[in-house]
XYZ file of N, CA and C in Angstrom:
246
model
N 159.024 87.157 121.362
C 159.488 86.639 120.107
C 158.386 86.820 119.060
N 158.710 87.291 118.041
C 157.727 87.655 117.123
C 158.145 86.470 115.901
N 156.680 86.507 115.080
C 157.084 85.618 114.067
C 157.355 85.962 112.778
N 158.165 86.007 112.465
C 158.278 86.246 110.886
C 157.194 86.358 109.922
N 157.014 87.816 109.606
C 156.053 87.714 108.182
C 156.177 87.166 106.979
N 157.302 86.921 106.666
C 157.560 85.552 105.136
C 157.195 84.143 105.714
N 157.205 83.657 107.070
C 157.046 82.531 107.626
C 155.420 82.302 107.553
N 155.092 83.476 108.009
C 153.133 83.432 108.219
C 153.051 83.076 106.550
N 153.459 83.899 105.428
C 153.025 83.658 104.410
C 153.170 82.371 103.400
N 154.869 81.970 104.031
C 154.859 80.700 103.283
C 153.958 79.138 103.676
N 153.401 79.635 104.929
C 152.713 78.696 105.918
C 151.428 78.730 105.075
N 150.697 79.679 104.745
C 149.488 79.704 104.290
C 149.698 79.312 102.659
N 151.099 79.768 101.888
C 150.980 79.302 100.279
C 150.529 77.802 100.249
N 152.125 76.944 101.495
C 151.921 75.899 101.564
C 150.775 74.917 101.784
N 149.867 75.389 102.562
C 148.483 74.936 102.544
C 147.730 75.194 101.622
N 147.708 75.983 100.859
C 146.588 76.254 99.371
C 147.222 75.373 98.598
N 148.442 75.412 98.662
C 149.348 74.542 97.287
C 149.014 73.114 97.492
N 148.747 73.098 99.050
C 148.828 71.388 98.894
C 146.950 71.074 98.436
N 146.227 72.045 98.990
C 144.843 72.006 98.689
C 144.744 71.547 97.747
N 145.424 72.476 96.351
C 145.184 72.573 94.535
C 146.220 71.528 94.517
N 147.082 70.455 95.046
C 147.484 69.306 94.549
C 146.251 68.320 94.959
N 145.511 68.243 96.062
C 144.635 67.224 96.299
C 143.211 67.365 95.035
N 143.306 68.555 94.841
C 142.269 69.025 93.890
C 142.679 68.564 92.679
N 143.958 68.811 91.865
C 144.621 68.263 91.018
C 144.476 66.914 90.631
N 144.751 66.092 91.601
C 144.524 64.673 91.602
C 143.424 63.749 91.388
N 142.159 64.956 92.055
C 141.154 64.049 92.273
C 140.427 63.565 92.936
N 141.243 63.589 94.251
C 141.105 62.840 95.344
C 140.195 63.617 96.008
N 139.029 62.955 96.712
C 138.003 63.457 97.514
C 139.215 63.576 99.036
N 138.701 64.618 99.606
C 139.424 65.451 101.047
C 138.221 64.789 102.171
N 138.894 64.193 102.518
C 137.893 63.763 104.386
C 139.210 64.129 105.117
N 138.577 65.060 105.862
C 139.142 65.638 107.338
C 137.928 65.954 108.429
N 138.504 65.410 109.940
C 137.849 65.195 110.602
C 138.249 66.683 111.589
N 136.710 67.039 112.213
C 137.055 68.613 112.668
C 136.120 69.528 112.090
N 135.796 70.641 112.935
C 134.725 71.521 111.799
C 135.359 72.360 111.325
N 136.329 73.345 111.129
C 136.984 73.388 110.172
C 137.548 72.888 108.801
N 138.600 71.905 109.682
C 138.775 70.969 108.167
C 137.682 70.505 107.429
N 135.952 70.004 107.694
C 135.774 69.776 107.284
C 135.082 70.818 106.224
N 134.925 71.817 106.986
C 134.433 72.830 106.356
C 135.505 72.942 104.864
N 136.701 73.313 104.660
C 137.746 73.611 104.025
C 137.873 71.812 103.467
N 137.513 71.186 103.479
C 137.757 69.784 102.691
C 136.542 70.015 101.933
N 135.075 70.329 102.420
C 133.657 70.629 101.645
C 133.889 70.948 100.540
N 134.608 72.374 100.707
C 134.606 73.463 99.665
C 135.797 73.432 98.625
N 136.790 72.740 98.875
C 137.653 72.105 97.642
C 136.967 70.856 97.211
N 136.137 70.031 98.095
C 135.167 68.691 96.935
C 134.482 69.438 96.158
N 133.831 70.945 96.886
C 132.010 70.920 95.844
C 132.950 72.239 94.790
N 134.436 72.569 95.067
C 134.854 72.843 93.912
C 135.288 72.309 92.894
N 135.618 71.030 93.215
C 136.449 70.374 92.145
C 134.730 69.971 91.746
N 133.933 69.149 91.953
C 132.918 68.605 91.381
C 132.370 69.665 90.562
N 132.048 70.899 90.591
C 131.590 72.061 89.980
C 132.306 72.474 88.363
N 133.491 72.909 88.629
C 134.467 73.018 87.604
C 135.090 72.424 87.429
N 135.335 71.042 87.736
C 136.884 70.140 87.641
C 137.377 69.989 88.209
N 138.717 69.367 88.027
C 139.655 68.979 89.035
C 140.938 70.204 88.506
N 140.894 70.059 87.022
C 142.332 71.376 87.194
C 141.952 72.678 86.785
N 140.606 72.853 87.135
C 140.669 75.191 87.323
C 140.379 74.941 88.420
N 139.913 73.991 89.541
C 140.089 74.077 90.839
C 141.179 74.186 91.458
N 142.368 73.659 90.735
C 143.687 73.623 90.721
C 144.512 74.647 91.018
N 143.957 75.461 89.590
C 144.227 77.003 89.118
C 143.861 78.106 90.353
N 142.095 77.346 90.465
C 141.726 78.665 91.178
C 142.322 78.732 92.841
N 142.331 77.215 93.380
C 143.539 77.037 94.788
C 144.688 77.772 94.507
N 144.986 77.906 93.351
C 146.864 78.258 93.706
C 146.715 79.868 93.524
N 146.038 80.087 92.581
C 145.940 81.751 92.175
C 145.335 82.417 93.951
N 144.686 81.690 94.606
C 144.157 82.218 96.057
C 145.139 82.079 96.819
N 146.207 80.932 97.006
C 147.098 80.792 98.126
C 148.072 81.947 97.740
N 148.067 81.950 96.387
C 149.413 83.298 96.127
C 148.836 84.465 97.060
N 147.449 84.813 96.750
C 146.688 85.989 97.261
C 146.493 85.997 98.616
N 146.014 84.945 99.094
C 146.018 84.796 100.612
C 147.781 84.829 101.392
N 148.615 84.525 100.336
C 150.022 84.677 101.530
C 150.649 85.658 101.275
N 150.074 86.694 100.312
C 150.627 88.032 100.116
C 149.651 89.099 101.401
N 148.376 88.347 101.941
C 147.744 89.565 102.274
C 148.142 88.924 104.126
N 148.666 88.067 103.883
C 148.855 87.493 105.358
C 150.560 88.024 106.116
N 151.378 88.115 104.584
C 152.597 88.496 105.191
C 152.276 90.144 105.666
N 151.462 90.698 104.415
C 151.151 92.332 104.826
C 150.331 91.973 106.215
N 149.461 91.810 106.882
C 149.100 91.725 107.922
C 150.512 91.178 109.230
N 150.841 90.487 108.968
C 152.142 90.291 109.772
C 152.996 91.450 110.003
N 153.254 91.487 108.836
C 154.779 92.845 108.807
C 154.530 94.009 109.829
N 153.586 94.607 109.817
C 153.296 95.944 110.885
C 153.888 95.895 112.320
N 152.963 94.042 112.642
C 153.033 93.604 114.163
C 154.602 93.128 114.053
N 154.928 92.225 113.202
C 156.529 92.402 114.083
C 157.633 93.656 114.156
N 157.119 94.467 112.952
C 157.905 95.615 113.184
C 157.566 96.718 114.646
N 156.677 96.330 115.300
C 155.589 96.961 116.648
C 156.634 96.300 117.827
N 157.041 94.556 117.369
C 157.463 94.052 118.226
C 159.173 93.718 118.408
N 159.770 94.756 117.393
C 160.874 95.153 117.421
C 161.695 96.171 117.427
């Protein structure tokens, strides 16, 4: 079973989008994990740097970019696996 390349991509918008709403708001990000915390770091020491809304901007303008380059990475392999 292969996974859908619009699925991989809307998976990753949805996570930037919700990023640049926590960024939006204000709200300091605590997540527990080295990852998350890594990716909670770097939306705080962005919003503290430039703000809260071009951090906003610059989250959403990346999730567009990151789920366009994630569906192209997908698409090949399920077409391999069909």
């Amino acid at each position: 079973m292969s996974v859908k390349p619009y699925l991989v991509g809307i998976l990753v918008f949805a996570v930037c989008e919700y990023l640049a709403y926590v960024a939006y708001s204000g709200e300091t990000l605590g997540v527990s994990g080295r990852r998350g915390r890594a990716i909670a770091d770097l939306v705080n020491w962005l919003v503290l740097k430039v703000g809260s809304m071009p951090a906003a901007g610059i989250l959403a303008v990346a999730g567009l970019a990151l789920a366009f380059i994630a569906f192209k990475a997908a698409a090949p392999k399920a077409q391999a696996e069909a």
